[in-house]
């Protein structure tokens, strides 16, 4: 039993960050509406392209074969094909674009808070500061930029 309690004691900060990520998603569930920012059509086209490449097993990170009206634009090569394929996989497992947006925002919130938490832990910052700062970082504009405008720099 003592090893179980040690594990719980070790993981509770991560559970708080996960719960905070879910709480930040509440506006999506209350409104049940997507936020379509200025870059949404652009990024959704490139993510749709990678999703269809995964679905059909035809991989071409250099040109767009499905998105952008199958125009052959060179987009994912410039915007990072690795992240595009991860996002394309999320598009494939999502029930809708709304579902994709909720899942991707939840992942962004959680990993942004977790990354700052782990950085502060590595820097020797006390636990009492690490958790609130991780939650605070989730709410900063640099992270919210994806949620509000589908800006990929977040």
GROMACS .gro file of N, CA and C in nm:
model
  462
    1UNK      N    1   0.081  -0.120   0.000
    1UNK     CA    2   0.000   0.000   0.000
    1UNK      C    3   0.086   0.126   0.000
    2UNK      N    4   0.200   0.119   0.062
    2UNK     CA    5   0.284   0.239   0.069
    2UNK      C    6   0.335   0.279  -0.070
    3UNK      N    7   0.360   0.182  -0.160
    3UNK     CA    8   0.403   0.219  -0.295
    3UNK      C    9   0.291   0.288  -0.372
    4UNK      N   10   0.166   0.245  -0.347
    4UNK     CA   11   0.052   0.312  -0.411
    4UNK      C   12   0.042   0.457  -0.365
    5UNK      N   13   0.058   0.480  -0.236
    5UNK     CA   14   0.051   0.616  -0.184
    5UNK      C   15   0.167   0.702  -0.236
    6UNK      N   16   0.282   0.639  -0.255
    6UNK     CA   17   0.395   0.713  -0.311
    6UNK      C   18   0.365   0.755  -0.455
    7UNK      N   19   0.303   0.666  -0.530
    7UNK     CA   20   0.268   0.698  -0.668
    7UNK      C   21   0.164   0.809  -0.674
    8UNK      N   22   0.064   0.801  -0.586
    8UNK     CA   23  -0.039   0.905  -0.582
    8UNK      C   24   0.024   1.039  -0.545
    9UNK      N   25   0.112   1.038  -0.447
    9UNK     CA   26   0.179   1.161  -0.405
    9UNK      C   27   0.264   1.219  -0.518
   10UNK      N   28   0.319   1.132  -0.599
   10UNK     CA   29   0.405   1.175  -0.709
   10UNK      C   30   0.323   1.230  -0.826
   11UNK      N   31   0.202   1.177  -0.849
   11UNK     CA   32   0.123   1.211  -0.966
   11UNK      C   33   0.015   1.317  -0.942
   12UNK      N   34  -0.012   1.356  -0.820
   12UNK     CA   35  -0.122   1.450  -0.797
   12UNK      C   36  -0.100   1.585  -0.864
   13UNK      N   37   0.022   1.638  -0.875
   13UNK     CA   38   0.036   1.765  -0.948
   13UNK      C   39  -0.003   1.751  -1.095
   14UNK      N   40   0.030   1.637  -1.156
   14UNK     CA   41  -0.006   1.615  -1.295
   14UNK      C   42  -0.157   1.603  -1.309
   15UNK      N   43  -0.221   1.539  -1.211
   15UNK     CA   44  -0.368   1.528  -1.212
   15UNK      C   45  -0.432   1.666  -1.201
   16UNK      N   46  -0.374   1.754  -1.124
   16UNK     CA   47  -0.427   1.891  -1.112
   16UNK      C   48  -0.412   1.965  -1.245
   17UNK      N   49  -0.299   1.947  -1.311
   17UNK     CA   50  -0.280   2.010  -1.442
   17UNK      C   51  -0.378   1.954  -1.544
   18UNK      N   52  -0.405   1.824  -1.539
   18UNK     CA   53  -0.502   1.764  -1.630
   18UNK      C   54  -0.642   1.817  -1.603
   19UNK      N   55  -0.679   1.827  -1.477
   19UNK     CA   56  -0.810   1.882  -1.440
   19UNK      C   57  -0.821   2.028  -1.484
   20UNK      N   58  -0.716   2.103  -1.469
   20UNK     CA   59  -0.717   2.243  -1.513
   20UNK      C   60  -0.735   2.253  -1.664
   21UNK      N   61  -0.672   2.161  -1.737
   21UNK     CA   62  -0.688   2.158  -1.883
   21UNK      C   63  -0.833   2.132  -1.920
   22UNK      N   64  -0.896   2.040  -1.849
   22UNK     CA   65  -1.037   2.009  -1.876
   22UNK      C   66  -1.125   2.128  -1.842
   23UNK      N   67  -1.094   2.197  -1.733
   23UNK     CA   68  -1.173   2.316  -1.696
   23UNK      C   69  -1.163   2.426  -1.801
   24UNK      N   70  -1.047   2.438  -1.863
   24UNK     CA   71  -1.032   2.539  -1.968
   24UNK      C   72  -1.112   2.506  -2.094
   25UNK      N   73  -1.156   2.380  -2.106
   25UNK     CA   74  -1.236   2.339  -2.221
   25UNK      C   75  -1.386   2.360  -2.200
   26UNK      N   76  -1.427   2.397  -2.080
   26UNK     CA   77  -1.569   2.412  -2.049
   26UNK      C   78  -1.640   2.509  -2.145
   27UNK      N   79  -1.582   2.623  -2.182
   27UNK     CA   80  -1.653   2.711  -2.277
   27UNK      C   81  -1.689   2.642  -2.408
   28UNK      N   82  -1.604   2.552  -2.455
   28UNK     CA   83  -1.637   2.479  -2.578
   28UNK      C   84  -1.761   2.393  -2.558
   29UNK      N   85  -1.768   2.325  -2.445
   29UNK     CA   86  -1.881   2.237  -2.419
   29UNK      C   87  -2.009   2.316  -2.392
   30UNK      N   88  -1.997   2.431  -2.327
   30UNK     CA   89  -2.116   2.512  -2.299
   30UNK      C   90  -2.173   2.573  -2.427
   31UNK      N   91  -2.085   2.621  -2.514
   31UNK     CA   92  -2.130   2.685  -2.638
   31UNK      C   93  -2.150   2.584  -2.751
   32UNK      N   94  -2.085   2.472  -2.742
   32UNK     CA   95  -2.084   2.369  -2.847
   32UNK      C   96  -2.067   2.432  -2.985
   33UNK      N   97  -1.965   2.518  -2.992
   33UNK     CA   98  -1.936   2.586  -3.117
   33UNK      C   99  -1.785   2.599  -3.131
   34UNK      N  100  -1.741   2.593  -3.253
   34UNK     CA  101  -1.599   2.608  -3.281
   34UNK      C  102  -1.560   2.755  -3.283
   35UNK      N  103  -1.435   2.778  -3.258
   35UNK     CA  104  -1.378   2.911  -3.276
   35UNK      C  105  -1.299   2.905  -3.405
   36UNK      N  106  -1.341   2.981  -3.501
   36UNK     CA  107  -1.273   2.982  -3.631
   36UNK      C  108  -1.195   3.112  -3.640
   37UNK      N  109  -1.065   3.102  -3.620
   37UNK     CA  110  -0.979   3.218  -3.627
   37UNK      C  111  -0.932   3.245  -3.768
   38UNK      N  112  -0.847   3.344  -3.781
   38UNK     CA  113  -0.802   3.388  -3.914
   38UNK      C  114  -0.720   3.283  -3.987
   39UNK      N  115  -0.653   3.194  -3.915
   39UNK     CA  116  -0.570   3.092  -3.979
   39UNK      C  117  -0.638   2.956  -3.985
   40UNK      N  118  -0.763   2.946  -3.947
   40UNK     CA  119  -0.830   2.815  -3.936
   40UNK      C  120  -0.837   2.742  -4.070
   41UNK      N  121  -0.880   2.808  -4.174
   41UNK     CA  122  -0.896   2.742  -4.303
   41UNK      C  123  -0.762   2.691  -4.354
   42UNK      N  124  -0.660   2.771  -4.336
   42UNK     CA  125  -0.525   2.732  -4.380
   42UNK      C  126  -0.479   2.607  -4.305
   43UNK      N  127  -0.482   2.610  -4.172
   43UNK     CA  128  -0.432   2.497  -4.094
   43UNK      C  129  -0.523   2.375  -4.105
   44UNK      N  130  -0.652   2.395  -4.111
   44UNK     CA  131  -0.742   2.281  -4.125
   44UNK      C  132  -0.722   2.213  -4.260
   45UNK      N  133  -0.689   2.288  -4.365
   45UNK     CA  134  -0.658   2.229  -4.495
   45UNK      C  135  -0.534   2.142  -4.487
   46UNK      N  136  -0.430   2.191  -4.423
   46UNK     CA  137  -0.307   2.111  -4.417
   46UNK      C  138  -0.322   1.991  -4.325
   47UNK      N  139  -0.402   2.003  -4.220
   47UNK     CA  140  -0.424   1.889  -4.131
   47UNK      C  141  -0.515   1.786  -4.196
   48UNK      N  142  -0.613   1.834  -4.274
   48UNK     CA  143  -0.697   1.742  -4.351
   48UNK      C  144  -0.610   1.665  -4.450
   49UNK      N  145  -0.516   1.734  -4.512
   49UNK     CA  146  -0.427   1.670  -4.607
   49UNK      C  147  -0.349   1.557  -4.541
   50UNK      N  148  -0.291   1.581  -4.425
   50UNK     CA  149  -0.214   1.475  -4.359
   50UNK      C  150  -0.306   1.364  -4.308
   51UNK      N  151  -0.427   1.398  -4.266
   51UNK     CA  152  -0.522   1.295  -4.222
   51UNK      C  153  -0.556   1.202  -4.337
   52UNK      N  154  -0.578   1.257  -4.455
   52UNK     CA  155  -0.611   1.173  -4.571
   52UNK      C  156  -0.489   1.093  -4.618
   53UNK      N  157  -0.371   1.149  -4.604
   53UNK     CA  158  -0.251   1.072  -4.637
   53UNK      C  159  -0.238   0.951  -4.545
   54UNK      N  160  -0.263   0.971  -4.417
   54UNK     CA  161  -0.259   0.859  -4.322
   54UNK      C  162  -0.367   0.758  -4.355
   55UNK      N  163  -0.486   0.807  -4.382
   55UNK     CA  164  -0.600   0.718  -4.410
   55UNK      C  165  -0.574   0.632  -4.534
   56UNK      N  166  -0.516   0.690  -4.637
   56UNK     CA  167  -0.495   0.619  -4.762
   56UNK      C  168  -0.358   0.552  -4.771
   57UNK      N  169  -0.271   0.582  -4.675
   57UNK     CA  170  -0.138   0.521  -4.675
   57UNK      C  171  -0.046   0.575  -4.782
   58UNK      N  172  -0.074   0.692  -4.830
   58UNK     CA  173   0.009   0.756  -4.933
   58UNK      C  174   0.070   0.881  -4.868
   59UNK      N  175   0.198   0.874  -4.839
   59UNK     CA  176   0.262   0.983  -4.765
   59UNK      C  177   0.347   1.069  -4.857
   60UNK      N  178   0.319   1.198  -4.855
   60UNK     CA  179   0.392   1.297  -4.933
   60UNK      C  180   0.390   1.425  -4.852
   61UNK      N  181   0.491   1.442  -4.768
   61UNK     CA  182   0.491   1.561  -4.682
   61UNK      C  183   0.524   1.688  -4.759
   62UNK      N  184   0.577   1.675  -4.877
   62UNK     CA  185   0.625   1.792  -4.948
   62UNK      C  186   0.511   1.869  -5.015
   63UNK      N  187   0.419   1.799  -5.081
   63UNK     CA  188   0.310   1.868  -5.150
   63UNK      C  189   0.176   1.826  -5.092
   64UNK      N  190   0.076   1.911  -5.110
   64UNK     CA  191  -0.059   1.882  -5.063
   64UNK      C  192  -0.132   1.804  -5.171
   65UNK      N  193  -0.176   1.685  -5.135
   65UNK     CA  194  -0.246   1.601  -5.231
   65UNK      C  195  -0.397   1.602  -5.209
   66UNK      N  196  -0.443   1.636  -5.090
   66UNK     CA  197  -0.585   1.633  -5.058
   66UNK      C  198  -0.638   1.770  -5.016
   67UNK      N  199  -0.562   1.843  -4.937
   67UNK     CA  200  -0.604   1.975  -4.894
   67UNK      C  201  -0.575   2.079  -5.000
   68UNK      N  202  -0.622   2.199  -4.978
   68UNK     CA  203  -0.600   2.311  -5.071
   68UNK      C  204  -0.646   2.275  -5.212
   69UNK      N  205  -0.758   2.208  -5.222
   69UNK     CA  206  -0.817   2.165  -5.349
   69UNK      C  207  -0.720   2.082  -5.433
   70UNK      N  208  -0.642   2.000  -5.365
   70UNK     CA  209  -0.544   1.911  -5.431
   70UNK      C  210  -0.453   1.987  -5.526
   71UNK      N  211  -0.412   2.105  -5.483
   71UNK     CA  212  -0.335   2.193  -5.571
   71UNK      C  213  -0.186   2.164  -5.573
   72UNK      N  214  -0.137   2.080  -5.483
   72UNK     CA  215   0.005   2.050  -5.480
   72UNK      C  216   0.088   2.158  -5.413
   73UNK      N  217   0.025   2.240  -5.333
   73UNK     CA  218   0.098   2.346  -5.263
   73UNK      C  219   0.201   2.285  -5.169
   74UNK      N  220   0.310   2.355  -5.153
   74UNK     CA  221   0.414   2.313  -5.059
   74UNK      C  222   0.386   2.387  -4.928
   75UNK      N  223   0.323   2.316  -4.833
   75UNK     CA  224   0.285   2.380  -4.709
   75UNK      C  225   0.344   2.306  -4.590
   76UNK      N  226   0.315   2.179  -4.575
   76UNK     CA  227   0.358   2.106  -4.456
   76UNK      C  228   0.510   2.095  -4.446
   77UNK      N  229   0.579   2.099  -4.557
   77UNK     CA  230   0.725   2.096  -4.552
   77UNK      C  231   0.778   2.221  -4.483
   78UNK      N  232   0.706   2.331  -4.495
   78UNK     CA  233   0.749   2.456  -4.434
   78UNK      C  234   0.698   2.473  -4.291
   79UNK      N  235   0.584   2.412  -4.260
   79UNK     CA  236   0.523   2.428  -4.129
   79UNK      C  237   0.547   2.309  -4.036
   80UNK      N  238   0.632   2.218  -4.073
   80UNK     CA  239   0.665   2.107  -3.986
   80UNK      C  240   0.579   1.985  -4.011
   81UNK      N  241   0.628   1.893  -4.091
   81UNK     CA  242   0.546   1.775  -4.124
   81UNK      C  243   0.521   1.684  -4.005
   82UNK      N  244   0.614   1.674  -3.912
   82UNK     CA  245   0.596   1.584  -3.799
   82UNK      C  246   0.474   1.622  -3.717
   83UNK      N  247   0.463   1.749  -3.682
   83UNK     CA  248   0.348   1.795  -3.604
   83UNK      C  249   0.220   1.787  -3.688
   84UNK      N  250   0.231   1.810  -3.816
   84UNK     CA  251   0.113   1.801  -3.903
   84UNK      C  252   0.059   1.658  -3.905
   85UNK      N  253   0.147   1.559  -3.908
   85UNK     CA  254   0.101   1.421  -3.909
   85UNK      C  255   0.041   1.380  -3.774
   86UNK      N  256   0.096   1.432  -3.666
   86UNK     CA  257   0.035   1.406  -3.534
   86UNK      C  258  -0.105   1.467  -3.530
   87UNK      N  259  -0.117   1.592  -3.576
   87UNK     CA  260  -0.248   1.657  -3.579
   87UNK      C  261  -0.342   1.587  -3.677
   88UNK      N  262  -0.289   1.539  -3.789
   88UNK     CA  263  -0.371   1.465  -3.885
   88UNK      C  264  -0.426   1.337  -3.825
   89UNK      N  265  -0.348   1.271  -3.741
   89UNK     CA  266  -0.396   1.152  -3.671
   89UNK      C  267  -0.508   1.188  -3.575
   90UNK      N  268  -0.495   1.302  -3.508
   90UNK     CA  269  -0.602   1.348  -3.418
   90UNK      C  270  -0.728   1.379  -3.499
   91UNK      N  271  -0.711   1.438  -3.618
   91UNK     CA  272  -0.826   1.464  -3.705
   91UNK      C  273  -0.896   1.333  -3.740
   92UNK      N  274  -0.818   1.230  -3.770
   92UNK     CA  275  -0.876   1.101  -3.808
   92UNK      C  276  -0.955   1.035  -3.695
   93UNK      N  277  -0.906   1.047  -3.572
   93UNK     CA  278  -0.976   0.981  -3.460
   93UNK      C  279  -1.088   1.066  -3.403
   94UNK      N  280  -1.095   1.191  -3.445
   94UNK     CA  281  -1.199   1.281  -3.394
   94UNK      C  282  -1.331   1.257  -3.467
   95UNK      N  283  -1.442   1.269  -3.395
   95UNK     CA  284  -1.572   1.248  -3.461
   95UNK      C  285  -1.613   1.362  -3.554
   96UNK      N  286  -1.555   1.480  -3.535
   96UNK     CA  287  -1.591   1.597  -3.615
   96UNK      C  288  -1.480   1.701  -3.600
   97UNK      N  289  -1.494   1.811  -3.673
   97UNK     CA  290  -1.396   1.919  -3.656
   97UNK      C  291  -1.409   1.982  -3.518
   98UNK      N  292  -1.530   1.986  -3.467
   98UNK     CA  293  -1.548   2.036  -3.330
   98UNK      C  294  -1.475   1.944  -3.232
   99UNK      N  295  -1.491   1.815  -3.248
   99UNK     CA  296  -1.421   1.719  -3.163
   99UNK      C  297  -1.271   1.733  -3.174
  100UNK      N  298  -1.223   1.753  -3.297
  100UNK     CA  299  -1.079   1.775  -3.317
  100UNK      C  300  -1.032   1.898  -3.240
  101UNK      N  301  -1.110   2.006  -3.250
  101UNK     CA  302  -1.068   2.129  -3.184
  101UNK      C  303  -1.064   2.112  -3.032
  102UNK      N  304  -1.160   2.043  -2.976
  102UNK     CA  305  -1.161   2.020  -2.831
  102UNK      C  306  -1.043   1.933  -2.790
  103UNK      N  307  -1.020   1.824  -2.864
  103UNK     CA  308  -0.909   1.734  -2.830
  103UNK      C  309  -0.775   1.805  -2.844
  104UNK      N  310  -0.754   1.874  -2.955
  104UNK     CA  311  -0.625   1.940  -2.975
  104UNK      C  312  -0.603   2.052  -2.873
  105UNK      N  313  -0.708   2.125  -2.839
  105UNK     CA  314  -0.693   2.229  -2.737
  105UNK      C  315  -0.662   2.167  -2.601
  106UNK      N  316  -0.728   2.057  -2.568
  106UNK     CA  317  -0.701   1.989  -2.441
  106UNK      C  318  -0.557   1.941  -2.432
  107UNK      N  319  -0.509   1.884  -2.541
  107UNK     CA  320  -0.369   1.837  -2.545
  107UNK      C  321  -0.274   1.955  -2.531
  108UNK      N  322  -0.303   2.064  -2.601
  108UNK     CA  323  -0.219   2.184  -2.593
  108UNK      C  324  -0.216   2.238  -2.450
  109UNK      N  325  -0.333   2.251  -2.388
  109UNK     CA  326  -0.337   2.301  -2.251
  109UNK      C  327  -0.256   2.213  -2.157
  110UNK      N  328  -0.279   2.082  -2.165
  110UNK     CA  329  -0.213   1.991  -2.072
  110UNK      C  330  -0.061   1.994  -2.090
  111UNK      N  331  -0.014   1.982  -2.215
  111UNK     CA  332   0.130   1.977  -2.236
  111UNK      C  333   0.198   2.111  -2.212
  112UNK      N  334   0.128   2.221  -2.232
  112UNK     CA  335   0.189   2.350  -2.200
  112UNK      C  336   0.206   2.364  -2.049
  113UNK      N  337   0.104   2.328  -1.972
  113UNK     CA  338   0.116   2.334  -1.826
  113UNK      C  339   0.218   2.236  -1.774
  114UNK      N  340   0.218   2.115  -1.829
  114UNK     CA  341   0.313   2.012  -1.785
  114UNK      C  342   0.456   2.051  -1.818
  115UNK      N  343   0.478   2.107  -1.936
  115UNK     CA  344   0.615   2.143  -1.974
  115UNK      C  345   0.671   2.252  -1.882
  116UNK      N  346   0.590   2.352  -1.848
  116UNK     CA  347   0.639   2.454  -1.757
  116UNK      C  348   0.659   2.395  -1.617
  117UNK      N  349   0.567   2.310  -1.573
  117UNK     CA  350   0.581   2.245  -1.443
  117UNK      C  351   0.713   2.168  -1.435
  118UNK      N  352   0.745   2.089  -1.539
  118UNK     CA  353   0.869   2.010  -1.539
  118UNK      C  354   0.993   2.099  -1.548
  119UNK      N  355   0.982   2.209  -1.623
  119UNK     CA  356   1.094   2.303  -1.630
  119UNK      C  357   1.121   2.364  -1.493
  120UNK      N  358   1.015   2.405  -1.425
  120UNK     CA  359   1.032   2.465  -1.293
  120UNK      C  360   1.083   2.362  -1.191
  121UNK      N  361   1.041   2.238  -1.208
  121UNK     CA  362   1.092   2.131  -1.120
  121UNK      C  363   1.241   2.113  -1.142
  122UNK      N  364   1.282   2.110  -1.268
  122UNK     CA  365   1.424   2.096  -1.302
  122UNK      C  366   1.505   2.214  -1.248
  123UNK      N  367   1.443   2.331  -1.247
  123UNK     CA  368   1.511   2.452  -1.197
  123UNK      C  369   1.513   2.460  -1.045
  124UNK      N  370   1.446   2.367  -0.979
  124UNK     CA  371   1.448   2.364  -0.833
  124UNK      C  372   1.345   2.454  -0.766
  125UNK      N  373   1.243   2.495  -0.840
  125UNK     CA  374   1.139   2.580  -0.784
  125UNK      C  375   1.048   2.494  -0.696
  126UNK      N  376   1.004   2.550  -0.585
  126UNK     CA  377   0.921   2.476  -0.491
  126UNK      C  378   0.787   2.438  -0.554
  127UNK      N  379   0.734   2.325  -0.507
  127UNK     CA  380   0.608   2.271  -0.559
  127UNK      C  381   0.493   2.371  -0.546
  128UNK      N  382   0.492   2.445  -0.441
  128UNK     CA  383   0.383   2.540  -0.417
  128UNK      C  384   0.375   2.647  -0.527
  129UNK      N  385   0.484   2.671  -0.597
  129UNK     CA  386   0.485   2.767  -0.707
  129UNK      C  387   0.470   2.700  -0.844
  130UNK      N  388   0.518   2.577  -0.856
  130UNK     CA  389   0.519   2.509  -0.986
  130UNK      C  390   0.378   2.488  -1.041
  131UNK      N  391   0.286   2.441  -0.958
  131UNK     CA  392   0.151   2.410  -1.007
  131UNK      C  393   0.076   2.537  -1.050
  132UNK      N  394   0.070   2.640  -0.965
  132UNK     CA  395  -0.001   2.761  -1.010
  132UNK      C  396   0.062   2.827  -1.134
  133UNK      N  397   0.194   2.824  -1.143
  133UNK     CA  398   0.258   2.882  -1.260
  133UNK      C  399   0.231   2.799  -1.386
  134UNK      N  400   0.225   2.668  -1.372
  134UNK     CA  401   0.189   2.583  -1.485
  134UNK      C  402   0.048   2.613  -1.533
  135UNK      N  403  -0.046   2.629  -1.439
  135UNK     CA  404  -0.184   2.663  -1.474
  135UNK      C  405  -0.191   2.802  -1.536
  136UNK      N  406  -0.117   2.896  -1.478
  136UNK     CA  407  -0.114   3.031  -1.532
  136UNK      C  408  -0.062   3.031  -1.676
  137UNK      N  409   0.042   2.953  -1.702
  137UNK     CA  410   0.098   2.948  -1.836
  137UNK      C  411  -0.004   2.897  -1.937
  138UNK      N  412  -0.090   2.804  -1.896
  138UNK     CA  413  -0.195   2.755  -1.986
  138UNK      C  414  -0.287   2.866  -2.034
  139UNK      N  415  -0.301   2.971  -1.954
  139UNK     CA  416  -0.395   3.078  -1.986
  139UNK      C  417  -0.330   3.197  -2.056
  140UNK      N  418  -0.200   3.192  -2.079
  140UNK     CA  419  -0.133   3.304  -2.142
  140UNK      C  420  -0.165   3.308  -2.291
  141UNK      N  421  -0.148   3.423  -2.350
  141UNK     CA  422  -0.181   3.442  -2.491
  141UNK      C  423  -0.096   3.354  -2.582
  142UNK      N  424   0.028   3.331  -2.543
  142UNK     CA  425   0.114   3.249  -2.628
  142UNK      C  426   0.059   3.107  -2.644
  143UNK      N  427  -0.012   3.056  -2.545
  143UNK     CA  428  -0.075   2.925  -2.555
  143UNK      C  429  -0.215   2.939  -2.614
  144UNK      N  430  -0.288   3.040  -2.571
  144UNK     CA  431  -0.425   3.060  -2.617
  144UNK      C  432  -0.434   3.099  -2.765
  145UNK      N  433  -0.323   3.136  -2.824
  145UNK     CA  434  -0.322   3.178  -2.964
  145UNK      C  435  -0.378   3.070  -3.055
  146UNK      N  436  -0.350   2.943  -3.027
  146UNK     CA  437  -0.407   2.835  -3.107
  146UNK      C  438  -0.558   2.828  -3.086
  147UNK      N  439  -0.600   2.839  -2.962
  147UNK     CA  440  -0.742   2.830  -2.930
  147UNK      C  441  -0.822   2.943  -2.993
  148UNK      N  442  -0.768   3.064  -2.987
  148UNK     CA  443  -0.842   3.181  -3.031
  148UNK      C  444  -0.833   3.208  -3.182
  149UNK      N  445  -0.720   3.176  -3.242
  149UNK     CA  446  -0.699   3.215  -3.381
  149UNK      C  447  -0.647   3.102  -3.469
  150UNK      N  448  -0.626   2.985  -3.413
  150UNK     CA  449  -0.562   2.874  -3.482
  150UNK      C  450  -0.424   2.914  -3.534
  151UNK      N  451  -0.357   2.996  -3.453
  151UNK     CA  452  -0.220   3.037  -3.487
  151UNK      C  453  -0.124   2.927  -3.445
  152UNK      N  454  -0.047   2.878  -3.538
  152UNK     CA  455   0.035   2.759  -3.515
  152UNK      C  456   0.155   2.786  -3.427
  153UNK      N  457   0.190   2.912  -3.405
  153UNK     CA  458   0.309   2.940  -3.324
  153UNK      C  459   0.292   2.903  -3.177
  154UNK      N  460   0.169   2.880  -3.132
  154UNK     CA  461   0.151   2.838  -2.993
  154UNK      C  462   0.187   2.692  -2.980
   0.00000   0.00000   0.00000
